[in-house]
Short mmCIF file of C-alpha atoms in Angstrom, two decimals:
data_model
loop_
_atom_site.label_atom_id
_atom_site.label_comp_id
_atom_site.label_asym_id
_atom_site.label_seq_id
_atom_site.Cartn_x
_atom_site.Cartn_y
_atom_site.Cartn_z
CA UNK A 1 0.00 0.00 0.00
CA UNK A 2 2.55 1.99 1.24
CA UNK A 3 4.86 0.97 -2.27
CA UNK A 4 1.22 2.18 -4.62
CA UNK A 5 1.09 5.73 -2.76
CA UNK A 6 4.60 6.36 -3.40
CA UNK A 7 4.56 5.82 -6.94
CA UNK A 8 1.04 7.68 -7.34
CA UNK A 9 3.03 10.52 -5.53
CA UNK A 10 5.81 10.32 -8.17
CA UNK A 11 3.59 10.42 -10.96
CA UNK A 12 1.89 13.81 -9.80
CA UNK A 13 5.17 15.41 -9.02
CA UNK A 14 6.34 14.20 -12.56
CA UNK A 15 3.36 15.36 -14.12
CA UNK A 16 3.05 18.93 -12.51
CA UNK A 17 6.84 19.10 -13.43
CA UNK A 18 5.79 18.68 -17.46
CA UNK A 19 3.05 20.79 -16.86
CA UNK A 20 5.01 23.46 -15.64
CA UNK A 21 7.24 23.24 -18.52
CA UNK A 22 4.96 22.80 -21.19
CA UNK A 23 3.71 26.50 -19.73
CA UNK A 24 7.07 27.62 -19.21
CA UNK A 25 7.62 26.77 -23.35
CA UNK A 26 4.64 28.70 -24.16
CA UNK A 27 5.58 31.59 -22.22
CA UNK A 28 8.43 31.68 -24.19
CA UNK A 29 7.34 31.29 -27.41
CA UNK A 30 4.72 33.68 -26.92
CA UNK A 31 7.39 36.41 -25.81
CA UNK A 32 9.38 35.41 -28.82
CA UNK A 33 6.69 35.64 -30.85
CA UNK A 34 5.51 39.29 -29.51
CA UNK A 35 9.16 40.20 -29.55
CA UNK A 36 9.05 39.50 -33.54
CA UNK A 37 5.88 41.15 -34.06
CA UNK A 38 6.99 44.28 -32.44
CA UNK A 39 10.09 44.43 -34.60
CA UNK A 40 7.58 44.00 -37.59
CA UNK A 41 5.57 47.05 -36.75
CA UNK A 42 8.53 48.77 -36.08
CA UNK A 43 10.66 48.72 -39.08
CA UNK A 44 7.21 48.81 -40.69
CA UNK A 45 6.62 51.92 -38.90
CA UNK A 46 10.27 53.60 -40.02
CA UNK A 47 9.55 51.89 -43.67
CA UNK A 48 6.51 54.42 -44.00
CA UNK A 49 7.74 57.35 -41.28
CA UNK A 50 11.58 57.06 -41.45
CA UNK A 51 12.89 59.23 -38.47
CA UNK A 52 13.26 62.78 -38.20
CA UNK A 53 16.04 64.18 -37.15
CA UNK A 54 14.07 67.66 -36.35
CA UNK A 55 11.51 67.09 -33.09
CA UNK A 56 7.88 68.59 -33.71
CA UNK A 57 9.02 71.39 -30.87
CA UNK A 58 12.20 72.31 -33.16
CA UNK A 59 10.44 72.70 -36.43
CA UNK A 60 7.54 74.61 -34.90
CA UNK A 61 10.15 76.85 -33.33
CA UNK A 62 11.66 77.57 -36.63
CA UNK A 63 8.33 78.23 -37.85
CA UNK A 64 7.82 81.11 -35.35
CA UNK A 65 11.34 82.62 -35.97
CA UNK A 66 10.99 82.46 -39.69
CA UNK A 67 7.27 84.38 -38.96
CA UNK A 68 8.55 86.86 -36.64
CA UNK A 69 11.62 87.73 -38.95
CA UNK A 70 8.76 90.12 -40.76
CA UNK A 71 9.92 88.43 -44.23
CA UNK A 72 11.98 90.28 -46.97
CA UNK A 73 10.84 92.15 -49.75
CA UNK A 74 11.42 90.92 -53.26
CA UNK A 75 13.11 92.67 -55.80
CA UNK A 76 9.66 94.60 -56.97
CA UNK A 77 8.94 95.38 -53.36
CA UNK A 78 5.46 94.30 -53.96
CA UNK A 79 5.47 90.96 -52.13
CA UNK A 80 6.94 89.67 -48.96
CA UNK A 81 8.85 86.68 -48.51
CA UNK A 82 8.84 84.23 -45.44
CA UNK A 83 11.88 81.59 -46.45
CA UNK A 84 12.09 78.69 -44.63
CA UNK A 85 8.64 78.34 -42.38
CA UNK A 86 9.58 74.24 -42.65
CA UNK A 87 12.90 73.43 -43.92
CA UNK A 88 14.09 70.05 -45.11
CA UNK A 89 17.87 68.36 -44.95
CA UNK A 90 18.79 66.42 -48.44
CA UNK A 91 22.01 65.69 -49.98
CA UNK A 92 23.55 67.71 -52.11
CA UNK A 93 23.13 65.17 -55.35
CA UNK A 94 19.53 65.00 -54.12
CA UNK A 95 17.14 65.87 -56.54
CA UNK A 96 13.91 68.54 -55.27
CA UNK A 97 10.68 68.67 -56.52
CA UNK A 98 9.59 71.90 -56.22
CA UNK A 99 6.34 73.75 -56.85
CA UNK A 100 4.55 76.46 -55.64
CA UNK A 101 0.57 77.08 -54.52
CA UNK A 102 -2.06 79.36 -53.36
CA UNK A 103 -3.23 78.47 -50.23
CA UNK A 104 -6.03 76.54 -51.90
CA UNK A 105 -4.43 74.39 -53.95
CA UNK A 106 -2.34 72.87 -51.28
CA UNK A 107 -4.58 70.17 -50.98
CA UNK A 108 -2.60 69.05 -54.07
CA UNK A 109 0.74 68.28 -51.99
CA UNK A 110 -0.63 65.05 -50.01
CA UNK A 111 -0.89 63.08 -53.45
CA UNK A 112 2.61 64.48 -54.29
CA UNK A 113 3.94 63.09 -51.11
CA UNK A 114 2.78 59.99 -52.68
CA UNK A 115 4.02 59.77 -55.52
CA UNK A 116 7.36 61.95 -54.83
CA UNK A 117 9.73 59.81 -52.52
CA UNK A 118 12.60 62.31 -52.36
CA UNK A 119 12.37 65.79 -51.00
CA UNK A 120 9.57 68.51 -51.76
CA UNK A 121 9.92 72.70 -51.98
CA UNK A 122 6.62 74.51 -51.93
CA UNK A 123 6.57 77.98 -52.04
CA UNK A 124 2.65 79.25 -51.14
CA UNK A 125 0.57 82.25 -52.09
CA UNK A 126 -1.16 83.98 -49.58
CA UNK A 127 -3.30 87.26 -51.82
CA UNK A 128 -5.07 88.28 -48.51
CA UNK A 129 -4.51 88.78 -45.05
CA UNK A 130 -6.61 86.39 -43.80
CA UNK A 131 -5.11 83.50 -46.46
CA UNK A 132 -1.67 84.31 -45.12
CA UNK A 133 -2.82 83.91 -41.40
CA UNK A 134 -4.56 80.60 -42.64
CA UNK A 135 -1.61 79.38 -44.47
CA UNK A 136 0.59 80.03 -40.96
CA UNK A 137 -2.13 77.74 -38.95
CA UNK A 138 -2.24 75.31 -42.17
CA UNK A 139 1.70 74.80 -41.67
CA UNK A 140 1.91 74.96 -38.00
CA UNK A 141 -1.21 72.08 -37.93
CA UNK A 142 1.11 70.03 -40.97
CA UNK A 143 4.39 70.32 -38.95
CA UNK A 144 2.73 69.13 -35.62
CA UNK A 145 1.06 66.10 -37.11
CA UNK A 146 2.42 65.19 -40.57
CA UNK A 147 6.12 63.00 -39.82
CA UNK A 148 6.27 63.24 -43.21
CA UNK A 149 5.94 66.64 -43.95
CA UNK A 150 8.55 67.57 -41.61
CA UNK A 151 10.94 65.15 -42.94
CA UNK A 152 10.60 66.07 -46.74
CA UNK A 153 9.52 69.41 -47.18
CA UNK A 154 10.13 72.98 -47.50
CA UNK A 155 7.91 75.47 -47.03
CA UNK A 156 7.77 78.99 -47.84
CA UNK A 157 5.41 81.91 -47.98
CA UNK A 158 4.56 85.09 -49.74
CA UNK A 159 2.22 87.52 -49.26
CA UNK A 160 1.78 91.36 -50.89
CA UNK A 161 4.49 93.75 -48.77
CA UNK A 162 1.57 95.78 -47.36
CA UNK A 163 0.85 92.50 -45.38
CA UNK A 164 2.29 90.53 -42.33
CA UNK A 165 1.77 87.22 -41.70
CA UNK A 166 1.44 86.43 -37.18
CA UNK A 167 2.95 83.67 -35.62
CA UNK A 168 -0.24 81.15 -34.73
CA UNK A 169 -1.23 81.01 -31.27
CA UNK A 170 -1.73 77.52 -30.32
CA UNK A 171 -3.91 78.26 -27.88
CA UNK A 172 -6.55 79.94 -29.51
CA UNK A 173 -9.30 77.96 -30.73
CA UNK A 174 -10.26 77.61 -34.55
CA UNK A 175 -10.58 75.56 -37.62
CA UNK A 176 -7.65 73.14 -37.01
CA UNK A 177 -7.05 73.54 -33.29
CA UNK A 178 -8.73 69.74 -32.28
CA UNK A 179 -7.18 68.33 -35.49
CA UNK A 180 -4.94 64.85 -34.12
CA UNK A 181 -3.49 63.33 -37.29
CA UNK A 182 -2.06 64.29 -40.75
CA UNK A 183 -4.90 62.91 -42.77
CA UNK A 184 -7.75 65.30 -40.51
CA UNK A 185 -5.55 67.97 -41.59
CA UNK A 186 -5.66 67.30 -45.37
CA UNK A 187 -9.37 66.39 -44.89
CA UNK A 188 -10.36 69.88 -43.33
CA UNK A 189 -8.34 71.53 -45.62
CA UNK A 190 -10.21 69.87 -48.53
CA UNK A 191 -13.82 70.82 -46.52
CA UNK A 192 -12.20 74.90 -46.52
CA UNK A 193 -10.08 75.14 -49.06
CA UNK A 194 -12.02 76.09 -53.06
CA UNK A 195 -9.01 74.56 -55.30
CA UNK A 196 -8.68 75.85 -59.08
CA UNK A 197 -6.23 77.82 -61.15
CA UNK A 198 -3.31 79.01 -58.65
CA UNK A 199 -3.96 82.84 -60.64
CA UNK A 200 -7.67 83.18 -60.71
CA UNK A 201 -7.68 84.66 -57.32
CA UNK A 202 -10.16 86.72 -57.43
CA UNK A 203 -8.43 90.13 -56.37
CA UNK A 204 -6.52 92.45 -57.71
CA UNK A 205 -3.43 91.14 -56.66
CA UNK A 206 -1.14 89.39 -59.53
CA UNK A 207 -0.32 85.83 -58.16
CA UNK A 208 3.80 85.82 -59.18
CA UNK A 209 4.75 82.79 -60.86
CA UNK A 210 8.08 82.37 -61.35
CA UNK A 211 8.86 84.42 -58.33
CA UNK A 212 7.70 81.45 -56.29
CA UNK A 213 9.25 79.06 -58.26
CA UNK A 214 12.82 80.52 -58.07
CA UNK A 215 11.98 80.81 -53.95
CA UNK A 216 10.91 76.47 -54.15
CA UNK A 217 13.99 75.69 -56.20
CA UNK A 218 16.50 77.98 -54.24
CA UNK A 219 19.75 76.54 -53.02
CA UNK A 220 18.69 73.18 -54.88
CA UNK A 221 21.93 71.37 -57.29
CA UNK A 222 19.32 69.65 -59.21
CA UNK A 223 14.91 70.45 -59.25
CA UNK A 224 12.25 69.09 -61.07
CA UNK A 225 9.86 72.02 -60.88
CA UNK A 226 6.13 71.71 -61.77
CA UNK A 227 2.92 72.85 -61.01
CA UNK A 228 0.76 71.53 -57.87
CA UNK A 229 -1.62 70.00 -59.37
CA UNK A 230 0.33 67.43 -61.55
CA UNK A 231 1.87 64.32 -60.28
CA UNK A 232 4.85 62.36 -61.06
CA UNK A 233 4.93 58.72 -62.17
CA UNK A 234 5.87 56.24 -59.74
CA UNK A 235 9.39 56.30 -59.01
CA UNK A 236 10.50 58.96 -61.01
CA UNK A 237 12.74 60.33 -57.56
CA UNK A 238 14.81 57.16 -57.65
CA UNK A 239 15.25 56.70 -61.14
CA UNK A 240 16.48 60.55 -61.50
CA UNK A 241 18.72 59.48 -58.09
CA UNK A 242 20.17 56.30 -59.66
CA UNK A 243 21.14 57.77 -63.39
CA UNK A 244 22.02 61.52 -62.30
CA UNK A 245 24.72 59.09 -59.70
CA UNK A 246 26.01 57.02 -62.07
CA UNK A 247 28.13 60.26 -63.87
CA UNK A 248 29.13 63.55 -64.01
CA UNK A 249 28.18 64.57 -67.44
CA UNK A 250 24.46 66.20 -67.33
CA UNK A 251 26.09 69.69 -66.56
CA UNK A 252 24.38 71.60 -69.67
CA UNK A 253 21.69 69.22 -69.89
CA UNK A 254 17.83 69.91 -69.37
CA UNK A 255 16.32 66.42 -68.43
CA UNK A 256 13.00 66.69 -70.04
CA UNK A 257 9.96 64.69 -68.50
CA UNK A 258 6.99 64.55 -70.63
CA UNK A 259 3.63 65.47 -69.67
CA UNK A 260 0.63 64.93 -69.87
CA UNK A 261 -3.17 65.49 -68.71
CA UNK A 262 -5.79 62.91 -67.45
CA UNK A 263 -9.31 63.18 -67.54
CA UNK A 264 -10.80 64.27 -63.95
CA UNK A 265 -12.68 61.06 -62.88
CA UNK A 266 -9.81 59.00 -63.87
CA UNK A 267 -7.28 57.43 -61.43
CA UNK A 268 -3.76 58.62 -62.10
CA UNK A 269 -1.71 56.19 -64.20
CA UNK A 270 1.56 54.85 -62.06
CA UNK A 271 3.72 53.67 -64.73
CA UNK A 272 4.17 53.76 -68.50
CA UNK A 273 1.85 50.91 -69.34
CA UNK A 274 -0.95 52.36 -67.66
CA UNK A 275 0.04 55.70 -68.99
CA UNK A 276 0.05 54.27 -72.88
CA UNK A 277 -3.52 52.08 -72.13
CA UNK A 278 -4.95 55.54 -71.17
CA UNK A 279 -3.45 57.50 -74.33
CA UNK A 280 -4.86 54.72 -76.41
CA UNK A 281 -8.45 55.41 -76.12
CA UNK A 282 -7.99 59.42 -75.22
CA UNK A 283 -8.67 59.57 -71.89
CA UNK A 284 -4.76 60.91 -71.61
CA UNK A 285 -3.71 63.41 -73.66
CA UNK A 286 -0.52 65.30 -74.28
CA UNK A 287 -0.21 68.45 -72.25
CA UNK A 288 -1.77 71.71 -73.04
CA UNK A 289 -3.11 69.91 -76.19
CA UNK A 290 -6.27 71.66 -76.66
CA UNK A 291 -4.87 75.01 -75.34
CA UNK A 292 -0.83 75.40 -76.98
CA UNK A 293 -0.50 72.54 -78.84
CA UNK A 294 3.21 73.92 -80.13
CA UNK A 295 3.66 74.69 -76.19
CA UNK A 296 4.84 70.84 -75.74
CA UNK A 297 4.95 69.56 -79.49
CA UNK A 298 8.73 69.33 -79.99
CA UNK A 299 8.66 66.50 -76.65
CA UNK A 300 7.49 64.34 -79.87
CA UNK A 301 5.16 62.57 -78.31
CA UNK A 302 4.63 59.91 -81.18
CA UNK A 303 8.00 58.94 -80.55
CA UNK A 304 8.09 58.74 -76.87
CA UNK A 305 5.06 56.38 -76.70
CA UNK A 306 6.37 54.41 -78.96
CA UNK A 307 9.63 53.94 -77.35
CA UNK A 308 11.07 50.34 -76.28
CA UNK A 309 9.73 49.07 -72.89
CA UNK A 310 12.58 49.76 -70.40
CA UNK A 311 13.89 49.05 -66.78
CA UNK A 312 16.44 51.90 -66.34
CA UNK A 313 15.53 55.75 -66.47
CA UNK A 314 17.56 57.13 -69.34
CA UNK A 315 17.73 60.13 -71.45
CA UNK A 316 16.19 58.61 -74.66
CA UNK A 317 16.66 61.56 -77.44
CA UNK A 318 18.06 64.68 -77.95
CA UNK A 319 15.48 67.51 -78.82
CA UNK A 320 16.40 71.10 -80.01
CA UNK A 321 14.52 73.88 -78.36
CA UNK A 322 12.57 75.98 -80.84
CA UNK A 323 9.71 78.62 -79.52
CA UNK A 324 7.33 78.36 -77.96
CA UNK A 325 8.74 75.30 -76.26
CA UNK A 326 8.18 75.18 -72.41
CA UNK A 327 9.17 71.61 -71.55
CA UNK A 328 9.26 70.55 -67.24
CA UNK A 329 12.77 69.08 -66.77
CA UNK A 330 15.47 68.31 -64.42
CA UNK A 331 18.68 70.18 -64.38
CA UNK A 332 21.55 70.77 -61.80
CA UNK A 333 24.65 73.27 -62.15
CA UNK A 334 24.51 77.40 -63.36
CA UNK A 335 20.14 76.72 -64.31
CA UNK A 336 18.91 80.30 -65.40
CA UNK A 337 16.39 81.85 -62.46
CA UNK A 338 12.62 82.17 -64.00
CA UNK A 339 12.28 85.72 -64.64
CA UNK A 340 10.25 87.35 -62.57
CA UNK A 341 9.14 89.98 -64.05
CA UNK A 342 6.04 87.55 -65.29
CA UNK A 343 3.34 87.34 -63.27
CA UNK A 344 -0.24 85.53 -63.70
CA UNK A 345 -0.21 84.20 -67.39
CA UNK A 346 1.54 83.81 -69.99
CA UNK A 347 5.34 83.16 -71.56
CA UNK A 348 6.51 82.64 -67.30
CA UNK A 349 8.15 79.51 -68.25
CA UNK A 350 8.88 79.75 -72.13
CA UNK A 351 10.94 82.70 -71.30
CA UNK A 352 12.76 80.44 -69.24
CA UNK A 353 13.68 77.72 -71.66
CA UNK A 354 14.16 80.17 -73.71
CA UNK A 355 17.12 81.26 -71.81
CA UNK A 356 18.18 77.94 -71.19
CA UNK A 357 18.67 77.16 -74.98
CA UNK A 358 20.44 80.71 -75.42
CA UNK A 359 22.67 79.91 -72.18
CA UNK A 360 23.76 76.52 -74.14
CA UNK A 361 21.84 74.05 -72.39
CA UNK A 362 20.98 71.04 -74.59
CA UNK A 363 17.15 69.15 -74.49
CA UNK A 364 17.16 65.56 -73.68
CA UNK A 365 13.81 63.72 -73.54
CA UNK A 366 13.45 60.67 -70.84
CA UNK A 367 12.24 57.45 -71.53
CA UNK A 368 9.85 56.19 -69.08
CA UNK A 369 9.44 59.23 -66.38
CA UNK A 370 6.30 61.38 -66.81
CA UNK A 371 4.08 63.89 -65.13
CA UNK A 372 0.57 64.01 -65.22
CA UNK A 373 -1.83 67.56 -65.00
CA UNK A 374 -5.33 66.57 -63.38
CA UNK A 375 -7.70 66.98 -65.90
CA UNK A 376 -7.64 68.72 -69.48
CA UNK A 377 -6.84 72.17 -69.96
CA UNK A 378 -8.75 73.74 -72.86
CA UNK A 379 -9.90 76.96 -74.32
CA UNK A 380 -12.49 77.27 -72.31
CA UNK A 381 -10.53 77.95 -69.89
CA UNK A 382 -9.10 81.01 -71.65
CA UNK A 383 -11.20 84.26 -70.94
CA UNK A 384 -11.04 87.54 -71.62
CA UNK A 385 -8.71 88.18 -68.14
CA UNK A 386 -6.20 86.03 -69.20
CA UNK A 387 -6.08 87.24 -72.89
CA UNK A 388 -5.37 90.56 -71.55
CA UNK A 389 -2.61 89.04 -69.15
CA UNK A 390 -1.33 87.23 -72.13
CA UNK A 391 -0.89 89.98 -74.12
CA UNK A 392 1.36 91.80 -71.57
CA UNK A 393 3.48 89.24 -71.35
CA UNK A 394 3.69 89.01 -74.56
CA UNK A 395 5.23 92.21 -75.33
CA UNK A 396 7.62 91.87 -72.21
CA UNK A 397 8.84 88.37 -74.09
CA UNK A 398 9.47 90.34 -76.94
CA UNK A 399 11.66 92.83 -74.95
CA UNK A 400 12.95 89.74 -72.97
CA UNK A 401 14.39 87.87 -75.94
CA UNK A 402 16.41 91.22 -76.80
CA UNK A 403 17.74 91.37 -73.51
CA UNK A 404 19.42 87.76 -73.79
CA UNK A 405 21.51 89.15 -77.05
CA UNK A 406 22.84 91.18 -74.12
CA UNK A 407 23.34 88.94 -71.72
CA UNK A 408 25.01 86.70 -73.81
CA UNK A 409 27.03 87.98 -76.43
CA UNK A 410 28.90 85.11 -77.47
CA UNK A 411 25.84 82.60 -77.65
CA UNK A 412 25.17 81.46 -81.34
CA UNK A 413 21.73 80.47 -79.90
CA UNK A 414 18.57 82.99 -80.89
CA UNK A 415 15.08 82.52 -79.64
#
């Protein structure tokens, strides 16, 4: 008897023992396994929010020194200029894609953040005093909750001199003071903002062009600039980052990317495939196609669609400038600045390739990069406002072409 309790004793005590580590395994596993998962979500985490190396408190305190600087005056003295409200670190190499906005339009820059993995210059437009104190709150509520936005982008502002733009008060209540992530902050923006055509601004005030895009492409080796409301193709940052690494030679050269508009309700095409299926059956069109057509003609777009499928990004053809040619490009090195002197519409960036060709910069079409405008622009478009903006800037084209026969004597290149 004594013997059978002994042994039932045994086999409990060797029984709790396997119990106890059959728990102890799962413990362990389980730790293991929540040890793994947590390094998951956390490179996933730096995969889609790669660290900052600015805190939220440091780029909102260069927000408020940039504000209470008062700005400069530009060159006309009719507009003040806030550099540097958000400020970006890249590599010299890097290449920027920079573009400018009124404060309406901004809603443009979250699908560029998309599509644009490298870093971003926006210079904004602020034609009233209220617009330029919105613009302040819009970048104080993008720098406080968008990890992105301060680790990519530049932000500027301008305003007419005979305003000031106020450092926002945090404390005050208003349209994006409960906001708590960077999508509510794009989404009230969308519910405030009334996006359309950066110059129709309904005041008097002339919205200046190429002013803010020589203030978005400042201090940059090599910029893509374009307009807020296209958007690159998929990749384009790294393919530009890859071939403009590989050598030393595009010093003189004007990368052009070809572009293009979309229909409205249409999703924007990532790649070339998608691009081509589109331009099949005209729901893509080449840019400014029912507006300039000779604005973009000489990009040959028969050619470029019919190009060979490629892997690499690579200048694919050589294209001679030749008026009124006003192709977006990438270019690094001693890049003309966009005269400002044009303001609203018309000739802002021909006059700029224009110098380009007359400085001895060469045209070189790309293979597979692209931009796309959302939706067509067509004469429709084109009232009576614009016709008599056009026509100014017409005339100062005319004087501006003379001027380059000045400013370079030696070039055998003519407009």
């Amino acid at each position: 008897m004594q013997m059978s309790y002994a042994i039932r004793c045994a086999f409990y005590q060797l029984l709790l023992a396997a119990l106890m580590l059959v728990a102890m395994l799962q413990l362990l596993y389980l730790s293991l396994l929540s040890g793994l998962h947590g390094q998951e979500e956390q490179e996933q985490y730096l995969e889609f929010f790669p660290p900052s190396p600015r805190s939220v408190d440091q780029v909102k305190a260069q927000l408020r020194a940039a504000l209470a600087s008062g700005g400069v005056l530009d060159t006309s003295g009719d507009y003040r200029v806030y550099r540097g409200l958000l400020k970006t670190t890249m590599d010299p190499d890097d290449v920027i894609l920079a573009t400018h906005a009124s404060v309406d339009n901004l809603v443009h820059l979250s699908g560029l953040l998309e599509r644009w993995e490298g870093p971003l210059s926006v210079s904004v437009f602020a034609a009233t005093k209220e617009e330029a104190q919105l613009a302040t709150v819009l970048t104080y509520a993008l720098s406080s909750h968008c990890p992105d936005i301060r680790a990519r982008v530049a932000m500027h502002l301008v305003c007419p001199s005979r305003y000031e733009a106020a450092v926002p008060d945090p404390r005050e209540p208003g349209e994006f003071a409960l906001l708590r992530s960077c999508q509510q902050v794009f989404d009230k923006l969308a519910r405030v903002a009334q996006p359309g055509i950066n110059y129709a601004l309904g005041t008097n005030v002339s919205y200046p062009n190429n002013l803010l895009r020589n203030l978005a492409r400042e201090g940059a080796n090599y910029a893509l600039v374009i307009d807020v409301d296209m958007v690159p193709s998929e990749g384009l940052w790294r393919g530009l980052r890859e071939m403009l690494g590989q050598s030393k030679q595009w010093a003189g050269t004007a990368l052009v990317v070809p572009a293009f508009e979309i229909r409205r309700a249409r999703r924007i095409p990532a790649n070339k495939n998608e691009l081509l299926k589109l331009y099949q059956v005209d729901e893509v069109q080449p840019f400014y196609y029912g507006l300039c057509t000779p604005c973009q003609a000489p990009t040959n777009y028969s050619r470029w669609v019919n190009l060979p499928e490629e892997t690499l990004l690579r200048p694919a053809y050589v294209v001679p400038w030749q008026d009124p040619w006003e192709p977006f490009y990438v270019a690094g090195g001693k890049v003309p600045a966009f005269d400002e002197r044009f303001r609203q519409y018309g000739f802002n960036r021909i006059s700029q390739a224009c110098e380009l060709h007359v400085a001895g910069f060469d045209f070189e079409v790309l293979n597979e990069g692209f931009l796309i405008h959302k939706g067509f622009k067509d004469t429709l478009d084109f009232h009576p406002q614009k016709e008599a903006e056009n026509q100014h800037n017409k005339i100062l084209y005319r004087q501006f072409k003379q001027e380059l026969k000045t400013k370079y004597p030696d070039s055998t290149r003519h407009c």
